CSV table of C-alpha atoms and ligand atoms in Angstrom, one decimal:
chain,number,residue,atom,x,y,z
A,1,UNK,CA,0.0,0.0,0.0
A,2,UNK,CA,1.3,3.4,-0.5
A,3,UNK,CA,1.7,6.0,2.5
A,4,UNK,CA,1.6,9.5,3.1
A,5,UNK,CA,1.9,10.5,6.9
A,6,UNK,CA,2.1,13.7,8.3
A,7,UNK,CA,3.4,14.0,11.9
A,8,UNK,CA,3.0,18.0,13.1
A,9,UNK,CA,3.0,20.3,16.1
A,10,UNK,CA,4.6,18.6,19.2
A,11,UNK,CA,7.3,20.8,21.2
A,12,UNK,CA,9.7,21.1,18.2
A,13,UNK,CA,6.5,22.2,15.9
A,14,UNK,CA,9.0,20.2,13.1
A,15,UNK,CA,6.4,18.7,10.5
A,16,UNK,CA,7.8,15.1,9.5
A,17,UNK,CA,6.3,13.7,6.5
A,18,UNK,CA,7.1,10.1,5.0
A,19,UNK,CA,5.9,8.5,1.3
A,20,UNK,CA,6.7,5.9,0.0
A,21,UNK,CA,4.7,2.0,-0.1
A,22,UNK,CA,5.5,-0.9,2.0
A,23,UNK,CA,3.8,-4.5,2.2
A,24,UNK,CA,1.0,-5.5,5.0
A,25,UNK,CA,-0.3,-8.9,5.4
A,26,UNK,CA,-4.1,-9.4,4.6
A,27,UNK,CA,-4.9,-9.0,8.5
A,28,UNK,CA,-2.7,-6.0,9.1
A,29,UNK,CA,-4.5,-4.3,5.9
A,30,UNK,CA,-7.7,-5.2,7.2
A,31,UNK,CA,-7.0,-3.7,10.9
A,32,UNK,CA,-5.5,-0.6,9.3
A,33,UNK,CA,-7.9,0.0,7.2
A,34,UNK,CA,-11.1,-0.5,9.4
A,35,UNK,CA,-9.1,2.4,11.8
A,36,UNK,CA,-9.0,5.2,8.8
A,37,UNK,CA,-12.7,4.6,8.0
A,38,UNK,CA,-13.5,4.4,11.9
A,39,UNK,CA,-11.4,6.8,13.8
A,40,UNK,CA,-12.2,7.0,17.6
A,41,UNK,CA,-13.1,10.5,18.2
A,42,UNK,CA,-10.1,12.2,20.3
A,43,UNK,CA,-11.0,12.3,24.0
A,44,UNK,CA,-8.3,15.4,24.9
A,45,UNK,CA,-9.3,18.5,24.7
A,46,UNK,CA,-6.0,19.7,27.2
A,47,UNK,CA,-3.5,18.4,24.8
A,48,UNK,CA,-0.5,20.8,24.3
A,49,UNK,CA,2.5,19.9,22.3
A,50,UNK,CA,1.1,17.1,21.3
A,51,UNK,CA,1.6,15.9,17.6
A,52,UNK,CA,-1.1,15.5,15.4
A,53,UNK,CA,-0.8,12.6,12.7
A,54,UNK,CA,-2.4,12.8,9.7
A,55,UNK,CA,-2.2,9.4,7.6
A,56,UNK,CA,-3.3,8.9,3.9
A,57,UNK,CA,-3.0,5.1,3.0
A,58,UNK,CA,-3.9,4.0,-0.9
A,59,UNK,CA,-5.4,0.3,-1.3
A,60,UNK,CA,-5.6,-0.1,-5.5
A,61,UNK,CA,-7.9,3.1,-6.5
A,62,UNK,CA,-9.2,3.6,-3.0
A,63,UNK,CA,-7.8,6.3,-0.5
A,64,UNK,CA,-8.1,6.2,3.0
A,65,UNK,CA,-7.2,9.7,5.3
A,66,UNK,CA,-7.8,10.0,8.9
A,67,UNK,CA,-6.0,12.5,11.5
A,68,UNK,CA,-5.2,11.5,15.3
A,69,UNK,CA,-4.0,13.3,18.2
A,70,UNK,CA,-1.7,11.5,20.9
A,71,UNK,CA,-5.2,10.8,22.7
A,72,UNK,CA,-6.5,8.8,20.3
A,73,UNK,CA,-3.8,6.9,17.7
A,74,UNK,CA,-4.1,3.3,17.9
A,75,UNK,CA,-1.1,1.5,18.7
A,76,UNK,CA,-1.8,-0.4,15.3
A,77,UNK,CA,-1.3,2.5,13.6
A,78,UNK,CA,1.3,3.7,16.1
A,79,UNK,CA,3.2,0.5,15.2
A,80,UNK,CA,3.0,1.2,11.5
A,81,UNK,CA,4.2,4.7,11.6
A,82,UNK,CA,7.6,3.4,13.7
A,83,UNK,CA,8.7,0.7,11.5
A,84,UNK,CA,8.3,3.4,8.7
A,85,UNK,CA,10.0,5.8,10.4
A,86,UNK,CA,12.7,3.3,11.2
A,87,UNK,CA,13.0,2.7,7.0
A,88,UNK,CA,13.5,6.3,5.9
B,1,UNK,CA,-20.0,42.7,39.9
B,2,UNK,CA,-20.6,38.9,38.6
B,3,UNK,CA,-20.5,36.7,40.9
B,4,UNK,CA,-19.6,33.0,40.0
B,5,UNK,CA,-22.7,31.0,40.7
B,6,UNK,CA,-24.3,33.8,38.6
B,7,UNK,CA,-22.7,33.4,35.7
B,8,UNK,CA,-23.7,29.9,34.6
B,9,UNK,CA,-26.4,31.0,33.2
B,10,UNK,CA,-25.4,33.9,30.9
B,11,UNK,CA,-24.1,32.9,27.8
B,12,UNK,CA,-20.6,32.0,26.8
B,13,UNK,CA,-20.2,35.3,24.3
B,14,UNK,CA,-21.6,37.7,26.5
B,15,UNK,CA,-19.0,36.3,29.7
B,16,UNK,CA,-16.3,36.1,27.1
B,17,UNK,CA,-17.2,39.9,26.3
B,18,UNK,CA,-17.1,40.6,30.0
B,19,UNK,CA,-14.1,38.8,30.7
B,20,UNK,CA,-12.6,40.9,27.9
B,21,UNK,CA,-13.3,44.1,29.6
B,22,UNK,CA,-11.4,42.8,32.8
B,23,UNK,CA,-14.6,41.0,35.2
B,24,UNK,CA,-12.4,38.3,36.5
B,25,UNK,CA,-14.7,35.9,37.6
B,26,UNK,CA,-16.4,36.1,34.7
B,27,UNK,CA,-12.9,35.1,33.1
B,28,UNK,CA,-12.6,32.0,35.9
B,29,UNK,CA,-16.2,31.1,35.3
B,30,UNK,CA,-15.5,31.0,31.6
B,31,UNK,CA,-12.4,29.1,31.8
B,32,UNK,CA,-14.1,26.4,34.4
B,33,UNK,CA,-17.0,26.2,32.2
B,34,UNK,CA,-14.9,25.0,29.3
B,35,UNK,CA,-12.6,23.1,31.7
B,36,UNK,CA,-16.0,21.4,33.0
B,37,UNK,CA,-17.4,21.2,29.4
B,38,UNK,CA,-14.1,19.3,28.1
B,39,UNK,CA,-14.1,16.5,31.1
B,40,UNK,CA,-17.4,15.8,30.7
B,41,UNK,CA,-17.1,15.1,27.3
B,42,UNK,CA,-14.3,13.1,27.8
B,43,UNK,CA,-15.5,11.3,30.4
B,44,UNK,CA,-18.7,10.2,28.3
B,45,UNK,CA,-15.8,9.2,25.9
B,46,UNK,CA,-14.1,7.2,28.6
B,47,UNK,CA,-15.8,5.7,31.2
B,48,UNK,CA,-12.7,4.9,33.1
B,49,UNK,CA,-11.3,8.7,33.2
B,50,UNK,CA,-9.7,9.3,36.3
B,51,UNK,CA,-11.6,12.0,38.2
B,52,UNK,CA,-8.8,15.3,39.5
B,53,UNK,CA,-7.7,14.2,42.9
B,54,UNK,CA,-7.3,16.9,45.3
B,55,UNK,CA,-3.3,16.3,46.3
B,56,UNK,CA,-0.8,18.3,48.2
B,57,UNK,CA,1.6,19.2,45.3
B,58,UNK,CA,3.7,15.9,45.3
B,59,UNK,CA,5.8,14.3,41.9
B,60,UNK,CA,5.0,11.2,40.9
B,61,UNK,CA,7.2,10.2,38.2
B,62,UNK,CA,6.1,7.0,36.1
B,63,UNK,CA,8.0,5.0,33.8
B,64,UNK,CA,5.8,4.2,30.6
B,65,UNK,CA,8.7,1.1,29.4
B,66,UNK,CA,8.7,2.6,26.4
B,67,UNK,CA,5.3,1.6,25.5
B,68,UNK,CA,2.3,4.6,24.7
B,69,UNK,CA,0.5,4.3,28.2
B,70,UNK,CA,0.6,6.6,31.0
B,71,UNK,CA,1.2,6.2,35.0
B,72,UNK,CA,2.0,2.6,34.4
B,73,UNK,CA,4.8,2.3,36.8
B,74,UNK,CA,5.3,4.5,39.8
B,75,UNK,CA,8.8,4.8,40.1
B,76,UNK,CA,9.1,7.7,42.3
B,77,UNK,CA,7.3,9.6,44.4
B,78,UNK,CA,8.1,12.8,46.6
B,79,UNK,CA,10.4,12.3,49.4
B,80,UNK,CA,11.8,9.2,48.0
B,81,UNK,CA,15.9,9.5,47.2
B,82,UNK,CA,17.1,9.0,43.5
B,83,UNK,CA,17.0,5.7,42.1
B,84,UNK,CA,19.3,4.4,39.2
B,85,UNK,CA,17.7,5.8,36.2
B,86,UNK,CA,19.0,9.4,35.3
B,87,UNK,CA,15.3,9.9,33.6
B,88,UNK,CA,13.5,9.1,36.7
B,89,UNK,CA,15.6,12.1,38.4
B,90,UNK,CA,15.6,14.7,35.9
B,91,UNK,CA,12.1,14.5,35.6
B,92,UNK,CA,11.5,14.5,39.6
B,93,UNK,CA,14.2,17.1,40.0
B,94,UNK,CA,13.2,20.0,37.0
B,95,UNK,CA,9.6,19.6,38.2
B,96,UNK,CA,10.7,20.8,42.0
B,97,UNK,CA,12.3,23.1,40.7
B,98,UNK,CA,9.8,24.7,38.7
B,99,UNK,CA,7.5,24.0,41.6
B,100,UNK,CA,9.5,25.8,43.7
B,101,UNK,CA,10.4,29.1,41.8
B,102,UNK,CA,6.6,29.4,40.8
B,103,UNK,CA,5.8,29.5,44.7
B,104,UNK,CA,8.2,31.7,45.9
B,105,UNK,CA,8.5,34.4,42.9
B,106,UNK,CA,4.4,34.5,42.7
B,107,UNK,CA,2.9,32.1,46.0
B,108,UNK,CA,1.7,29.1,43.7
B,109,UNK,CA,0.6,26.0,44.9
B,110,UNK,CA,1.7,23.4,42.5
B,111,UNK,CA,0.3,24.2,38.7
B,112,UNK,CA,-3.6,24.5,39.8
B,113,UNK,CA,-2.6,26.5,42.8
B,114,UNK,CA,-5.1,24.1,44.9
B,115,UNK,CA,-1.7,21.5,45.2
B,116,UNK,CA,-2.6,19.7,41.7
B,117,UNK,CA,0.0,16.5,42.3
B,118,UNK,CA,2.6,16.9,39.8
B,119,UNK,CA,2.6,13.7,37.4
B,120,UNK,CA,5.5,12.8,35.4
B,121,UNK,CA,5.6,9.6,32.8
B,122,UNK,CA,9.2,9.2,31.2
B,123,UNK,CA,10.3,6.7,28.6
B,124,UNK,CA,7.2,7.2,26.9
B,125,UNK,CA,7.4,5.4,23.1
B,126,UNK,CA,9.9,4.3,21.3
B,127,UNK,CA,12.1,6.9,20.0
B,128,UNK,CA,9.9,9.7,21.0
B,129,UNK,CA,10.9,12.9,20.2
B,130,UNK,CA,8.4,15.2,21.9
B,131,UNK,CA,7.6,16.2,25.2
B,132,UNK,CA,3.6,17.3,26.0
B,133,UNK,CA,1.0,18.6,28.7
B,134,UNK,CA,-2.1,16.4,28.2
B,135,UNK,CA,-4.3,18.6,30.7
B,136,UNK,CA,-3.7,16.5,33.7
B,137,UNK,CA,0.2,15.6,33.7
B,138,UNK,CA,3.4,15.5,31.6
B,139,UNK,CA,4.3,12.7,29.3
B,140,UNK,CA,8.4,12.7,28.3
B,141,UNK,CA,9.5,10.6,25.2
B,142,UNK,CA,13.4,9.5,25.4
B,143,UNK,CA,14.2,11.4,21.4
B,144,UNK,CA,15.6,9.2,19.3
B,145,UNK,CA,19.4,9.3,19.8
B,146,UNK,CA,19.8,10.2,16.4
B,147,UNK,CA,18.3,14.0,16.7
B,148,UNK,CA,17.2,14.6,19.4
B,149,UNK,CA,17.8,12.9,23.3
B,150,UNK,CA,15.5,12.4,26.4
B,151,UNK,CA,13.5,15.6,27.1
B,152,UNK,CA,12.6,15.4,30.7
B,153,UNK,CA,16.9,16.5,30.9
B,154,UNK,CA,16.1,19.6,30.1
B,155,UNK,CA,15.0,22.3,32.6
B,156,UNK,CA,12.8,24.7,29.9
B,157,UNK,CA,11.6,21.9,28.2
B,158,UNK,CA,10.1,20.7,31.9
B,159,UNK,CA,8.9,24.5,32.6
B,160,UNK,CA,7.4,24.8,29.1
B,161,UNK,CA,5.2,22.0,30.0
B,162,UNK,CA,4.4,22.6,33.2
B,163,UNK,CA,3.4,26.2,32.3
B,164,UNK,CA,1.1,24.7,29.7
B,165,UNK,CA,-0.7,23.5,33.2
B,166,UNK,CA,-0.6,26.8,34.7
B,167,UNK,CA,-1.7,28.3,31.8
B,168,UNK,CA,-4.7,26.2,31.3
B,169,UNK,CA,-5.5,27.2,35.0
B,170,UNK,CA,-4.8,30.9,35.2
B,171,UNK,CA,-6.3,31.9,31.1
B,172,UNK,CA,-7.0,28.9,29.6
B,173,UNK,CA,-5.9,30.5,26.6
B,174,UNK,CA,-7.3,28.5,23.3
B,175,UNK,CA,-4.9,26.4,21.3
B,176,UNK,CA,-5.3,27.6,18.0
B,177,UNK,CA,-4.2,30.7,15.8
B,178,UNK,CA,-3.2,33.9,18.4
B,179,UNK,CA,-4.3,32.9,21.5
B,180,UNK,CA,-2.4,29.4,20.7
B,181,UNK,CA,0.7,31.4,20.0
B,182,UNK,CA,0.3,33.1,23.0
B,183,UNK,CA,-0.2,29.8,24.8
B,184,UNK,CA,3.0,28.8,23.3
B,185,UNK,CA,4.8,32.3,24.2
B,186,UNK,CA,4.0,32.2,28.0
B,187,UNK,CA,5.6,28.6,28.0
B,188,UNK,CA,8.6,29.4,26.4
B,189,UNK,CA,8.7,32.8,28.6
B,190,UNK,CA,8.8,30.7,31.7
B,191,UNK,CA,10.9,28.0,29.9
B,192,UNK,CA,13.1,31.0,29.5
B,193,UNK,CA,13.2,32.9,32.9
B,194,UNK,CA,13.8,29.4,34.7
B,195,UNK,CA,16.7,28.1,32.6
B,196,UNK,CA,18.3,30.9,33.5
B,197,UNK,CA,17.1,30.8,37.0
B,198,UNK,CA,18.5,27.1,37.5
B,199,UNK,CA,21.9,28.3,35.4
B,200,UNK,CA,22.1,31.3,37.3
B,201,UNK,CA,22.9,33.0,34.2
B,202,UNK,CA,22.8,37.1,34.2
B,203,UNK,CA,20.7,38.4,31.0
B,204,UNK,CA,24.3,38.5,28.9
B,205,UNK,CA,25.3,35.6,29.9
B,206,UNK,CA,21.9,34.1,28.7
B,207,UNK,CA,21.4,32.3,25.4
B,208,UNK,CA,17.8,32.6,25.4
B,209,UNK,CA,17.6,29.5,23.0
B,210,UNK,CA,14.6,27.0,23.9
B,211,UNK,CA,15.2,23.6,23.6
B,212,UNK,CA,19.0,23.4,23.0
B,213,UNK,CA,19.9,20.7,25.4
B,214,UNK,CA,17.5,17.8,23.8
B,215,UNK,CA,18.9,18.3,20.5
B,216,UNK,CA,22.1,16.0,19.4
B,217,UNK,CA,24.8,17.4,17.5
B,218,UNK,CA,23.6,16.1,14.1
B,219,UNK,CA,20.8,17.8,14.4
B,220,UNK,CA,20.8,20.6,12.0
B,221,UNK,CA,20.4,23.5,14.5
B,222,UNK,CA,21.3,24.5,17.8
B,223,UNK,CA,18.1,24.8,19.7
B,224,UNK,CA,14.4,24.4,18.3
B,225,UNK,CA,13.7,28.4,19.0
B,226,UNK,CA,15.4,31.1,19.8
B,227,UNK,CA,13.6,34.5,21.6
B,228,UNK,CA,16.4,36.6,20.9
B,229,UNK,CA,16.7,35.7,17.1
B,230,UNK,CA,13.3,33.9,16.2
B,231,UNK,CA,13.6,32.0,12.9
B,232,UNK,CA,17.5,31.0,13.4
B,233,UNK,CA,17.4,28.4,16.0
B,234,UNK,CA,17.7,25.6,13.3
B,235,UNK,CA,17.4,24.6,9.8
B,236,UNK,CA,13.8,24.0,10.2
B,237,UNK,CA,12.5,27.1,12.0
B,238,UNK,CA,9.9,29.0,10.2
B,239,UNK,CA,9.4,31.3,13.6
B,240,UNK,CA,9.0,35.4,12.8
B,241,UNK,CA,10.6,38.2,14.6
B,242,UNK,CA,8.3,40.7,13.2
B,243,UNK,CA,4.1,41.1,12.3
B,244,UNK,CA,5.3,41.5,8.9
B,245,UNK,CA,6.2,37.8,8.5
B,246,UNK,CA,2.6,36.8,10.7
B,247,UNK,CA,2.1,32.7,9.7
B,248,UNK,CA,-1.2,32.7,8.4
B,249,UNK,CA,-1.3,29.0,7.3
B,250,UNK,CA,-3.2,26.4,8.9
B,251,UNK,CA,-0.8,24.0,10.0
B,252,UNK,CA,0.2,23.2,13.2
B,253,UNK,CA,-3.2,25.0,14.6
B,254,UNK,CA,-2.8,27.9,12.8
B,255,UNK,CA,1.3,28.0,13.2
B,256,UNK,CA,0.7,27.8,17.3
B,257,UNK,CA,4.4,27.0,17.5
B,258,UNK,CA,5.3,29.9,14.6
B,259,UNK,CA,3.8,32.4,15.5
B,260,UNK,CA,4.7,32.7,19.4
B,261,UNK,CA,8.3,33.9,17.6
B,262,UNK,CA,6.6,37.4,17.3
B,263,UNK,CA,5.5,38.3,21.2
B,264,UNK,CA,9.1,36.0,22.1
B,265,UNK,CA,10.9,38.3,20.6
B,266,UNK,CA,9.3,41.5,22.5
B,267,UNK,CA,10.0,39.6,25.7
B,268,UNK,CA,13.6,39.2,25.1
B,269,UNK,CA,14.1,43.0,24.2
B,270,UNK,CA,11.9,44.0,27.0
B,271,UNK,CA,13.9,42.0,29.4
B,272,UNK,CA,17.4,44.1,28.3
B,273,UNK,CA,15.7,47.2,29.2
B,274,UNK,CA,14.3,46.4,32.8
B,275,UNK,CA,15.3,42.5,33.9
B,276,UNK,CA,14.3,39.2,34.0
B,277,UNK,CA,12.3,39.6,37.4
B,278,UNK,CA,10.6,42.7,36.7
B,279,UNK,CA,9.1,41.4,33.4
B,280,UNK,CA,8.0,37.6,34.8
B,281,UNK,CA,5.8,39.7,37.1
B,282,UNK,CA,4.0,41.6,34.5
B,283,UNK,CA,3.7,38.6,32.0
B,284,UNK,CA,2.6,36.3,34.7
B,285,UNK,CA,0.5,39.2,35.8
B,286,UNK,CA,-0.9,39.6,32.9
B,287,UNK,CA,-1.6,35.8,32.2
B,288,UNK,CA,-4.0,36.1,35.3
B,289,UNK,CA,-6.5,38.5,33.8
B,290,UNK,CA,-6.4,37.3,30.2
B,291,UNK,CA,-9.1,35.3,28.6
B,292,UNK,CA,-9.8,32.4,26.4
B,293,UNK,CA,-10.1,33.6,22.7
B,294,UNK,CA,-7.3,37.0,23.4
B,295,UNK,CA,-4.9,37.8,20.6
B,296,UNK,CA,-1.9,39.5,20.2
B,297,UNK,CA,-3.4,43.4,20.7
B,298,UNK,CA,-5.3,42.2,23.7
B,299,UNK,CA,-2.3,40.7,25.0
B,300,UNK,CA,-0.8,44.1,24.6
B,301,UNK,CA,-3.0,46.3,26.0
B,302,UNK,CA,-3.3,43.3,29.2
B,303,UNK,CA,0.4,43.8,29.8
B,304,UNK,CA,0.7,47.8,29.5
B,305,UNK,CA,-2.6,47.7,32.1
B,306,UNK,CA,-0.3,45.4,34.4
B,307,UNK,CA,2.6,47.2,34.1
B,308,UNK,CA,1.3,50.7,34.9
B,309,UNK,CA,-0.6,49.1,38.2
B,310,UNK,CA,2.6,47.4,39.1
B,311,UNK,CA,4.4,50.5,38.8
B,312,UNK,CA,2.1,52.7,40.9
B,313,UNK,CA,2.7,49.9,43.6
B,314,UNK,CA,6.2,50.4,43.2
B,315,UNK,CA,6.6,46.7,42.2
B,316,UNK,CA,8.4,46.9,38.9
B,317,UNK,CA,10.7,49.4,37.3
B,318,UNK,CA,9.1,53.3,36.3
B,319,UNK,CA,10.1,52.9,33.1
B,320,UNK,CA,8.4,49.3,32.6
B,321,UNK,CA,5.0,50.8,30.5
B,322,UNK,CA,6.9,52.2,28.1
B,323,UNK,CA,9.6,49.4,28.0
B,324,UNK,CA,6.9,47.0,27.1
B,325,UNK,CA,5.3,49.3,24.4
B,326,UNK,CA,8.6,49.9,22.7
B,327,UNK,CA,9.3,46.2,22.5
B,328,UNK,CA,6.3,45.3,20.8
B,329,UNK,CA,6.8,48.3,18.8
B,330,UNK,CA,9.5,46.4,17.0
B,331,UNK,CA,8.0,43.4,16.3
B,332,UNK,CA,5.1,45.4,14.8
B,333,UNK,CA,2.5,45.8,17.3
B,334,UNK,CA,1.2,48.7,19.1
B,335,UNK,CA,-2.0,50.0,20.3
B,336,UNK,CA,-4.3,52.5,18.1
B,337,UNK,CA,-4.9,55.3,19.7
B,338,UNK,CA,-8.6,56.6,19.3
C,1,LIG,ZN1,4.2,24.1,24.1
């Protein structure tokens, strides 16, 4: 699937972005998936310095786009977005 | 006069108007309406939110094991000696100190002034680089060697946070476009004044960079900002010195982190003309009677009201009114006069 996640704000207010495409088995596409079309609504309202993430996945044709705060990011997703920062 | 109890009942515009024209508790009723307003709707989000626990000031530092939960291992707890991770004590140490300079320069108790326990969580994530105020405690990520290194080492970083606290008790002062900026500003202003404090540095001798002991030496800049020279603290800052360059993007809420460059700036030249001391006491001052939605005029006219009562009661410098006014004069901002 190919990626395009934005990670801003925080205490640096640096904006990392990462693209590129990486490989997900049929369950991790699933999971990932259902969390862009459902995001939890963020429970934080206090949050300061917090990063926002703003992730844009594309399945074939289809785009997915949901933003999170630090409140509400899945781990799955949280997961995802280390081993591609870990890659670049 | 508007009392408290009163005020529930008038609408949220016509307090916010009120609280513009200086009714403070109008202002605190404001502010604990939308303090009351947020909780509740987080707590309809989450069940299992704890409820604010009266406390007597105390740091708890946690150790999150480099997972993404919070309080999930007390590791120390006020009174308790050092133990054997350097982490543990930076973040136990920075936060008394902070406590402690915020109590004796203005009588605070803790960040709520009602002894809010102060709650540390360290080793947060893997590789975190970032360092935030979640409205109840502080969470401190390790940075990722590479960049940036652990941020609860670093005294401003800790004041910067906790003042997020403070400020969400004293103004409350919204997170996005202006009054974001200025949410930001008044962090790094106290990030500022207690660095220096806990260096006992004199204003020369100051660097007035925020930020510049979490970054590594590959990283492409010195600091992340700089209140002296906004803009040059690394590769990456965007910051302005001057209303000319005013952020008006939509990142970041509305440049919350860009922005702040411009009333940074009139601190640090405001500071060279009458001290460090003198000008904590008007900002903080100032932070007391300002309200949720203020921006940067607001702010302006807030802190020349301060200073002149300060003044009369001999508490700061003569010269302090027109100090500030010529500081914000050159980053672009002054009052219109009718
Ligand atoms: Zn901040």
């Amino acid at each position: 699937m190919k990626y395009q996640i934005k990670v801003e704000g925080g205490f640096t207010g640096i904006t990392k972005e990462y693209n590129g495409e990486m490989h997900f088995s049929p369950d991790e596409r699933k999971a990932i998936l259902k969390l862009l079309q459902n995001p939890v609504k963020s429970k934080n309202t206090g949050l300061r310095d917090g990063f926002v993430y703003s992730f844009m996945l594309r399945d074939g044709t289809s785009s997915y786009t949901a933003h999170f705060d630090e409140a509400n990011l899945p781990i799955t997703l949280r997961n995802v977005l280390a081993r591609i920062s870990k890659k670049s | 006069m508007c009392r408290s109890h009163q005020c529930h009942i008038v609408p949220p515009h016509i307090l916010e108007e009120l609280a513009k024209r200086g009714n403070i508790s109008c202002k605190k009723t404001l502010n604990d309406a939308h303090r009351i307003l947020a909780r509740r709707n987080s707590a309809l989000n989450d069940l299992l939110i704890r409820d604010a626990i009266p406390g007597h000031g105390d740091r708890l530092v946690y150790d999150s094991e480099n997972g993404y939960e919070q309080q999930v291992k007390l590791v120390r707890k006020e009174g308790e000696g050092p133990i054997n991770d350097l982490a543990v004590n930076q973040a136990y140490d920075n936060s008394g100190f902070v406590r402690a300079y915020f109590k004796e320069s203005f009588g605070l108790d803790s960040i709520d002034s009602k002894g809010l326990d102060i709650i540390s969580n360290i080793h947060y994530g893997k590789d975190y680089n970032n360092a935030y105020w979640d409205g109840d405690e502080m969470t401190y990520g390790d940075g990722d060697g590479k960049e940036f290194t652990n941020f609860a080492d670093a005294i401003d970083v800790v004041a910067h946070e906790l003042m997020h606290g403070i400020t969400q008790f004293l103004g409350n002062l919204e997170y996005r476009g202006q009054s974001g900026a200025l949410n930001e500003h008044f962090s790094d202003v106290f990030g500022t004044v207690i660095k220096q404090k806990f260096l006992k540095q004199t204003l020369e001798e100051a660097d007035w960079l925020i930020g510049d002991a979490i970054v590594t030496k590959e990283f492409p800049g010195v600091a992340i900002r700089s209140m002296k020279a906004p803009g040059t603290a690394n590769e990456f800052d965007n910051q302005p010195d001057h209303m000319d360059n005013y952020y008006s993007g939509a990142d970041d809420n509305q440049g919350v982190h860009v922005n702040s460059g411009i009333p940074n700036r009139a601190f640090y030249l405001c500071c060279q003309e009458i001290g460090l001391d003198d000008c904590a006491l008007i900002w903080f001052e100032t932070l007391k009677v300002l309200w949720r939605t203020a921006n940067f005029f607001d702010t302006l006219k807030m802190l020349l009201t301060t200073a002149n009562t300060l003044k009369e009661k001999k508490k700061v410098h003569d010269s302090a009114p027109e100090a500030v006014a010529r500081s914000f004069f050159e980053v672009g901002l002054t009052l219109e006069v009718a």
